[in-house]
PDB file of C-alpha atoms in Angstrom:
ATOM      1  CA  MET A  71     -37.258  16.055 -49.878  1.00  0.00           C
ATOM      2  CA  GLY A  72     -37.135  18.333 -46.206  1.00  0.00           C
ATOM      3  CA  GLU A  73     -36.767  15.492 -43.876  1.00  0.00           C
ATOM      4  CA  ASP A  74     -33.041  14.507 -46.075  1.00  0.00           C
ATOM      5  CA  MET A  75     -31.737  17.963 -44.760  1.00  0.00           C
ATOM      6  CA  PHE A  76     -33.604  16.515 -40.791  1.00  0.00           C
ATOM      7  CA  ASP A  77     -31.944  13.669 -41.069  1.00  0.00           C
ATOM      8  CA  SER A  78     -28.797  15.408 -41.635  1.00  0.00           C
ATOM      9  CA  SER A  79     -28.570  17.261 -38.705  1.00  0.00           C
ATOM     10  CA  VAL A  80     -29.488  14.612 -36.365  1.00  0.00           C
ATOM     11  CA  ASN A  81     -26.905  12.329 -37.996  1.00  0.00           C
ATOM     12  CA  LEU A  82     -24.601  14.799 -37.718  1.00  0.00           C
ATOM     13  CA  GLU A  83     -25.335  15.958 -34.082  1.00  0.00           C
ATOM     14  CA  GLN A  84     -24.892  11.624 -33.474  1.00  0.00           C
ATOM     15  CA  PHE A  85     -21.987  10.913 -34.799  1.00  0.00           C
ATOM     16  CA  HIS A  86     -20.082  14.676 -33.061  1.00  0.00           C
ATOM     17  CA  ILE A  87     -22.021  12.706 -30.033  1.00  0.00           C
ATOM     18  CA  LYS A  88     -20.089   9.942 -30.748  1.00  0.00           C
ATOM     19  CA  GLU A  89     -17.236  11.677 -32.105  1.00  0.00           C
ATOM     20  CA  GLY A  90     -16.810  13.350 -28.296  1.00  0.00           C
ATOM     21  CA  TYR A  91     -18.033  10.548 -26.223  1.00  0.00           C
ATOM     22  CA  ASP A  92     -14.910   8.103 -27.631  1.00  0.00           C
ATOM     23  CA  LEU A  93     -12.741  11.209 -27.085  1.00  0.00           C
ATOM     24  CA  GLY A  94     -13.631  11.549 -24.104  1.00  0.00           C
ATOM     25  CA  TYR A  95     -13.576   7.226 -23.374  1.00  0.00           C
ATOM     26  CA  LYS A  96     -10.037   8.094 -24.083  1.00  0.00           C
ATOM     27  CA  ASP A  97      -8.775  10.557 -21.815  1.00  0.00           C
ATOM     28  CA  GLY A  98     -10.566   8.691 -19.681  1.00  0.00           C
ATOM     29  CA  LEU A  99      -9.150   5.426 -20.242  1.00  0.00           C
ATOM     30  CA  VAL A 100      -4.756   7.466 -19.900  1.00  0.00           C
ATOM     31  CA  SER A 101      -5.820   9.558 -16.916  1.00  0.00           C
ATOM     32  CA  GLY A 102      -7.122   7.230 -15.276  1.00  0.00           C
ATOM     33  CA  LYS A 103      -3.920   5.047 -15.474  1.00  0.00           C
ATOM     34  CA  ASP A 104      -2.074   7.558 -14.282  1.00  0.00           C
ATOM     35  CA  GLU A 105      -3.903   8.370 -10.701  1.00  0.00           C
ATOM     36  CA  ALA A 106      -3.834   4.529 -10.646  1.00  0.00           C
ATOM     37  CA  TRP A 107       0.207   4.071 -11.437  1.00  0.00           C
ATOM     38  CA  GLN A 108      -0.205   7.312  -8.155  1.00  0.00           C
ATOM     39  CA  VAL A 109      -1.675   5.581  -5.215  1.00  0.00           C
ATOM     40  CA  GLY A 110      -0.228   2.925  -5.871  1.00  0.00           C
ATOM     41  CA  LEU A 111       2.642   3.043  -5.978  1.00  0.00           C
ATOM     42  CA  GLN A 112       1.788   5.993  -3.249  1.00  0.00           C
ATOM     43  CA  HIS A 113       0.714   2.354  -1.245  1.00  0.00           C
ATOM     44  CA  GLY A 114       3.171   0.361  -2.420  1.00  0.00           C
ATOM     45  CA  PHE A 115       6.023   3.196  -1.045  1.00  0.00           C
ATOM     46  CA  ARG A 116       3.474   3.310   2.588  1.00  0.00           C
ATOM     47  CA  VAL A 117       3.440  -0.458   2.572  1.00  0.00           C
ATOM     48  CA  GLY A 118       7.291  -0.469   1.924  1.00  0.00           C
ATOM     49  CA  GLU A 119       8.180   2.158   4.667  1.00  0.00           C
ATOM     50  CA  GLU A 120       5.981  -0.072   7.101  1.00  0.00           C
ATOM     51  CA  LEU A 121       7.787  -3.027   6.442  1.00  0.00           C
ATOM     52  CA  GLY A 122      11.383  -1.744   6.519  1.00  0.00           C
ATOM     53  CA  PHE A 123       9.851   0.022   9.952  1.00  0.00           C
ATOM     54  CA  TYR A 124       9.318  -3.927  11.384  1.00  0.00           C
ATOM     55  CA  LYS A 125      12.778  -5.260   9.609  1.00  0.00           C
ATOM     56  CA  GLY A 126      14.462  -2.434  11.599  1.00  0.00           C
ATOM     57  CA  CYS A 127      12.501  -3.948  15.186  1.00  0.00           C
ATOM     58  CA  VAL A 128      13.976  -7.811  14.932  1.00  0.00           C
ATOM     59  CA  ASP A 129      17.375  -7.021  13.339  1.00  0.00           C
ATOM     60  CA  ILE A 130      17.593  -4.925  16.109  1.00  0.00           C
ATOM     61  CA  TRP A 131      16.027  -6.798  19.385  1.00  0.00           C
ATOM     62  CA  ASP A 132      18.713  -9.888  17.046  1.00  0.00           C
ATOM     63  CA  SER A 133      21.331  -8.131  17.879  1.00  0.00           C
ATOM     64  CA  ALA A 134      20.254  -7.033  21.092  1.00  0.00           C
ATOM     65  CA  ILE A 135      19.955 -11.030  22.218  1.00  0.00           C
ATOM     66  CA  ALA A 136      23.206 -11.914  20.119  1.00  0.00           C
ATOM     67  CA  ILE A 137      25.514  -9.234  22.328  1.00  0.00           C
ATOM     68  CA  GLN A 138      22.389  -9.829  25.942  1.00  0.00           C
ATOM     69  CA  PRO A 139      19.972 -13.235  25.185  1.00  0.00           C
ATOM     70  CA  GLU A 140      19.126 -13.277  28.612  1.00  0.00           C
ATOM     71  CA  LEU A 141      17.662  -9.213  29.075  1.00  0.00           C
ATOM     72  CA  PHE A 142      14.751 -11.173  26.367  1.00  0.00           C
ATOM     73  CA  SER A 143      12.905 -14.289  27.446  1.00  0.00           C
ATOM     74  CA  PRO A 144      11.181 -17.361  25.352  1.00  0.00           C
ATOM     75  CA  ARG A 145       8.712 -15.855  24.942  1.00  0.00           C
ATOM     76  CA  VAL A 146       9.798 -13.025  23.177  1.00  0.00           C
ATOM     77  CA  ARG A 147      11.915 -14.726  20.556  1.00  0.00           C
ATOM     78  CA  LYS A 148       9.841 -16.127  19.709  1.00  0.00           C
ATOM     79  CA  SER A 149       7.800 -13.651  19.441  1.00  0.00           C
ATOM     80  CA  ILE A 150      10.327 -11.497  16.858  1.00  0.00           C
ATOM     81  CA  GLN A 151      11.245 -15.172  14.676  1.00  0.00           C
ATOM     82  CA  THR A 152       7.334 -14.485  14.320  1.00  0.00           C
ATOM     83  CA  MET A 153       8.139 -10.953  14.017  1.00  0.00           C
ATOM     84  CA  GLU A 154      10.264 -11.495  11.585  1.00  0.00           C
ATOM     85  CA  ASN A 155       8.931 -14.981   9.305  1.00  0.00           C
ATOM     86  CA  LEU A 156       6.098 -12.787   9.045  1.00  0.00           C
ATOM     87  CA  ILE A 157       8.515 -10.455   6.472  1.00  0.00           C
ATOM     88  CA  GLY A 158       9.059 -12.524   5.176  1.00  0.00           C
ATOM     89  CA  ARG A 159       5.980 -13.741   3.729  1.00  0.00           C
ATOM     90  CA  TYR A 160       4.813 -10.650   3.236  1.00  0.00           C
ATOM     91  CA  PRO A 161       3.977 -11.255  -0.732  1.00  0.00           C
ATOM     92  CA  LEU A 162       5.765  -7.795  -2.702  1.00  0.00           C
ATOM     93  CA  MET A 163       5.532  -8.373  -5.691  1.00  0.00           C
ATOM     94  CA  ASP A 164       2.198  -9.494  -6.227  1.00  0.00           C
ATOM     95  CA  PRO A 165       0.178  -6.427  -4.114  1.00  0.00           C
ATOM     96  CA  GLU A 166      -2.694  -7.871  -4.911  1.00  0.00           C
ATOM     97  CA  ASP A 167      -2.984 -11.526  -2.429  1.00  0.00           C
ATOM     98  CA  GLU A 168      -5.078 -11.442  -0.544  1.00  0.00           C
ATOM     99  CA  SER A 169      -2.892 -13.005   2.198  1.00  0.00           C
ATOM    100  CA  ALA A 170      -0.341  -9.033   2.256  1.00  0.00           C
ATOM    101  CA  GLN A 171      -3.634  -7.397   5.049  1.00  0.00           C
ATOM    102  CA  ASP A 172      -3.720 -10.132   7.419  1.00  0.00           C
ATOM    103  CA  ILE A 173       0.210 -10.472   7.707  1.00  0.00           C
ATOM    104  CA  MET A 174       0.332  -6.744   8.169  1.00  0.00           C
ATOM    105  CA  GLU A 175      -2.049  -6.893  11.045  1.00  0.00           C
ATOM    106  CA  SER A 176      -0.542  -9.718  12.244  1.00  0.00           C
ATOM    107  CA  LEU A 177       3.147  -8.308  12.096  1.00  0.00           C
ATOM    108  CA  ARG A 178       1.439  -4.840  13.659  1.00  0.00           C
ATOM    109  CA  LEU A 179      -0.015  -7.633  16.534  1.00  0.00           C
ATOM    110  CA  GLN A 180       3.099  -9.091  17.293  1.00  0.00           C
ATOM    111  CA  PHE A 181       5.143  -5.548  17.308  1.00  0.00           C
ATOM    112  CA  LYS A 182       3.041  -4.196  20.135  1.00  0.00           C
ATOM    113  CA  ARG A 183       3.092  -7.535  21.800  1.00  0.00           C
ATOM    114  CA  ILE A 184       6.894  -6.942  21.628  1.00  0.00           C
ATOM    115  CA  CYS A 185       7.091  -3.491  22.541  1.00  0.00           C
ATOM    116  CA  VAL A 186       4.685  -4.665  26.082  1.00  0.00           C
ATOM    117  CA  THR A 187       6.621  -7.241  26.593  1.00  0.00           C
ATOM    118  CA  LEU A 188       9.931  -4.877  27.251  1.00  0.00           C
ATOM    119  CA  GLY A 189       8.288  -2.367  28.565  1.00  0.00           C
ATOM    120  CA  VAL A 190       9.385   0.093  25.358  1.00  0.00           C
ATOM    121  CA  LYS A 191       6.885   2.559  23.755  1.00  0.00           C
ATOM    122  CA  LEU A 192       7.748   2.299  19.911  1.00  0.00           C
ATOM    123  CA  ASP A 193       4.384   3.156  17.540  1.00  0.00           C
ATOM    124  CA  TYR A 194       5.433   3.447  14.160  1.00  0.00           C
ATOM    125  CA  ILE A 195       3.417   6.144  12.762  1.00  0.00           C
ATOM    126  CA  GLY A 196       4.727   6.968   9.236  1.00  0.00           C
ATOM    127  CA  TYR A 197       6.193   8.684   7.545  1.00  0.00           C
ATOM    128  CA  PRO A 198       4.648  11.925   8.818  1.00  0.00           C
ATOM    129  CA  MET A 199       2.982  14.333   5.645  1.00  0.00           C
ATOM    130  CA  SER A 200       1.073  17.118   5.706  1.00  0.00           C
ATOM    131  CA  SER A 201      -3.004  17.166   3.393  1.00  0.00           C
ATOM    132  CA  SER A 202      -1.212  19.880   1.213  1.00  0.00           C
ATOM    133  CA  GLN A 203       2.079  17.542  -0.252  1.00  0.00           C
ATOM    134  CA  ASP A 204       1.317  16.210  -3.056  1.00  0.00           C
ATOM    135  CA  VAL A 205       4.854  12.380  -3.340  1.00  0.00           C
ATOM    136  CA  ALA A 206       6.630  13.260  -6.524  1.00  0.00           C
ATOM    137  CA  PHE A 207       8.316  10.431  -7.948  1.00  0.00           C
TER     138      PHE A 207
END
Protein backbone atom coordinates (compact mmCIF):
# COMPACT_ATOMS: atom_id res chain seq x y z
CA MET A 1 0.00 0.00 0.00
CA GLY A 2 2.91 2.37 0.64
CA GLU A 3 4.12 1.97 -2.92
CA ASP A 4 0.81 3.23 -4.33
CA MET A 5 1.19 6.48 -2.42
CA PHE A 6 4.70 7.03 -3.84
CA ASP A 7 3.61 5.95 -7.33
CA SER A 8 0.97 8.67 -7.38
CA SER A 9 3.62 11.23 -6.31
CA VAL A 10 5.95 10.15 -9.11
CA ASN A 11 3.06 10.17 -11.59
CA LEU A 12 2.04 13.65 -10.44
CA GLU A 13 5.60 14.89 -10.90
CA GLN A 14 5.79 13.33 -14.38
CA PHE A 15 2.42 14.88 -15.24
CA HIS A 16 3.65 18.35 -14.24
CA ILE A 17 6.92 17.91 -16.13
CA LYS A 18 5.04 16.90 -19.28
CA GLU A 19 2.50 19.68 -18.85
CA GLY A 20 5.31 22.26 -18.40
CA TYR A 21 7.13 20.93 -21.43
CA ASP A 22 3.99 21.03 -23.59
CA LEU A 23 3.16 24.59 -22.53
CA GLY A 24 6.75 25.74 -23.06
CA TYR A 25 6.90 24.08 -26.47
CA LYS A 26 3.64 25.72 -27.55
CA ASP A 27 4.80 29.16 -26.35
CA GLY A 28 8.16 28.62 -28.06
CA LEU A 29 6.48 27.91 -31.38
CA VAL A 30 4.47 31.11 -31.17
CA SER A 31 7.41 33.31 -30.13
CA GLY A 32 9.70 31.60 -32.67
CA LYS A 33 7.27 32.35 -35.49
CA ASP A 34 6.98 35.97 -34.38
CA GLU A 35 10.74 36.35 -34.19
CA ALA A 36 11.25 34.66 -37.57
CA TRP A 37 8.64 36.97 -39.09
CA GLN A 38 10.43 40.05 -37.73
CA VAL A 39 13.83 38.84 -38.95
CA GLY A 40 12.40 38.03 -42.38
CA LEU A 41 10.70 41.39 -42.60
CA GLN A 42 13.89 43.25 -41.72
CA HIS A 43 15.98 41.21 -44.15
CA GLY A 44 13.41 41.70 -46.92
CA PHE A 45 13.37 45.43 -46.28
CA ARG A 46 17.17 45.66 -46.52
CA VAL A 47 17.25 43.63 -49.74
CA GLY A 48 14.46 45.71 -51.27
CA GLU A 49 16.18 48.91 -50.26
CA GLU A 50 19.47 47.83 -51.85
CA LEU A 51 17.76 46.64 -55.03
CA GLY A 52 15.87 49.94 -55.19
CA PHE A 53 19.13 51.87 -54.87
CA TYR A 54 20.68 49.96 -57.78
CA LYS A 55 17.50 50.33 -59.86
CA GLY A 56 17.53 54.08 -59.21
CA CYS A 57 21.16 54.31 -60.35
CA VAL A 58 20.40 52.31 -63.50
CA ASP A 59 17.41 54.56 -64.26
CA ILE A 60 19.51 57.72 -63.84
CA TRP A 61 22.30 56.31 -66.01
CA ASP A 62 19.78 55.25 -68.68
CA SER A 63 18.33 58.76 -68.67
CA ALA A 64 21.78 60.30 -68.99
CA ILE A 65 22.58 57.92 -71.87
CA ALA A 66 19.36 58.97 -73.62
CA ILE A 67 20.37 62.63 -73.33
CA GLN A 68 24.10 62.33 -74.13
CA PRO A 69 24.96 58.84 -75.34
CA GLU A 70 28.42 59.89 -76.50
CA LEU A 71 29.50 60.30 -72.86
CA PHE A 72 29.08 56.58 -72.18
CA SER A 73 31.28 53.95 -73.76
CA PRO A 74 29.69 50.80 -75.18
CA ARG A 75 31.33 48.86 -72.34
CA VAL A 76 29.65 51.04 -69.70
CA ARG A 77 26.30 50.80 -71.49
CA LYS A 78 26.64 47.02 -71.57
CA SER A 79 27.46 46.95 -67.84
CA ILE A 80 24.42 49.10 -67.07
CA GLN A 81 22.27 46.75 -69.15
CA THR A 82 23.75 43.79 -67.26
CA MET A 83 22.79 45.45 -63.97
CA GLU A 84 19.27 46.00 -65.22
CA ASN A 85 19.01 42.34 -66.24
CA LEU A 86 20.31 41.20 -62.85
CA ILE A 87 17.75 43.35 -61.05
CA GLY A 88 15.02 41.83 -63.20
CA ARG A 89 16.25 38.31 -62.43
CA TYR A 90 16.35 38.78 -58.66
CA PRO A 91 13.84 36.32 -57.13
CA LEU A 92 11.72 38.78 -55.15
CA MET A 93 8.91 36.30 -54.58
CA ASP A 94 11.14 33.36 -53.66
CA PRO A 95 13.40 34.34 -50.76
CA GLU A 96 14.77 30.80 -50.49
CA ASP A 97 16.03 30.79 -54.08
CA GLU A 98 19.73 29.97 -53.91
CA SER A 99 20.53 32.30 -56.81
CA ALA A 100 19.53 35.40 -54.81
CA GLN A 101 22.90 35.78 -53.09
CA ASP A 102 24.83 35.23 -56.33
CA ILE A 103 22.71 37.81 -58.14
CA MET A 104 23.18 40.35 -55.34
CA GLU A 105 26.96 39.82 -55.37
CA SER A 106 27.00 40.26 -59.17
CA LEU A 107 24.97 43.46 -58.83
CA ARG A 108 27.40 44.85 -56.29
CA LEU A 109 30.34 43.99 -58.51
CA GLN A 110 28.75 45.54 -61.62
CA PHE A 111 27.85 48.65 -59.65
CA LYS A 112 31.42 49.10 -58.42
CA ARG A 113 32.78 48.46 -61.89
CA ILE A 114 30.51 51.10 -63.44
CA CYS A 115 31.31 53.66 -60.74
CA VAL A 116 35.05 53.18 -61.22
CA THR A 117 34.75 53.42 -65.01
CA LEU A 118 32.62 56.58 -64.78
CA GLY A 119 34.89 58.05 -62.10
CA VAL A 120 32.06 58.59 -59.63
CA LYS A 121 32.11 57.86 -55.93
CA LEU A 122 28.84 56.19 -55.05
CA ASP A 123 28.42 53.66 -52.30
CA TYR A 124 25.38 51.85 -51.09
CA ILE A 125 25.62 52.03 -47.31
CA GLY A 126 22.03 51.20 -46.45
CA TYR A 127 19.64 53.04 -44.24
CA PRO A 128 21.61 54.28 -41.23
CA MET A 129 20.23 52.92 -37.97
CA SER A 130 21.77 53.02 -34.56
CA SER A 131 22.02 49.69 -32.80
CA SER A 132 19.50 50.86 -30.20
CA GLN A 133 16.76 51.45 -32.78
CA ASP A 134 14.19 48.75 -33.37
CA VAL A 135 12.45 48.49 -36.69
CA ALA A 136 8.70 48.79 -36.12
CA PHE A 137 6.36 47.90 -38.92
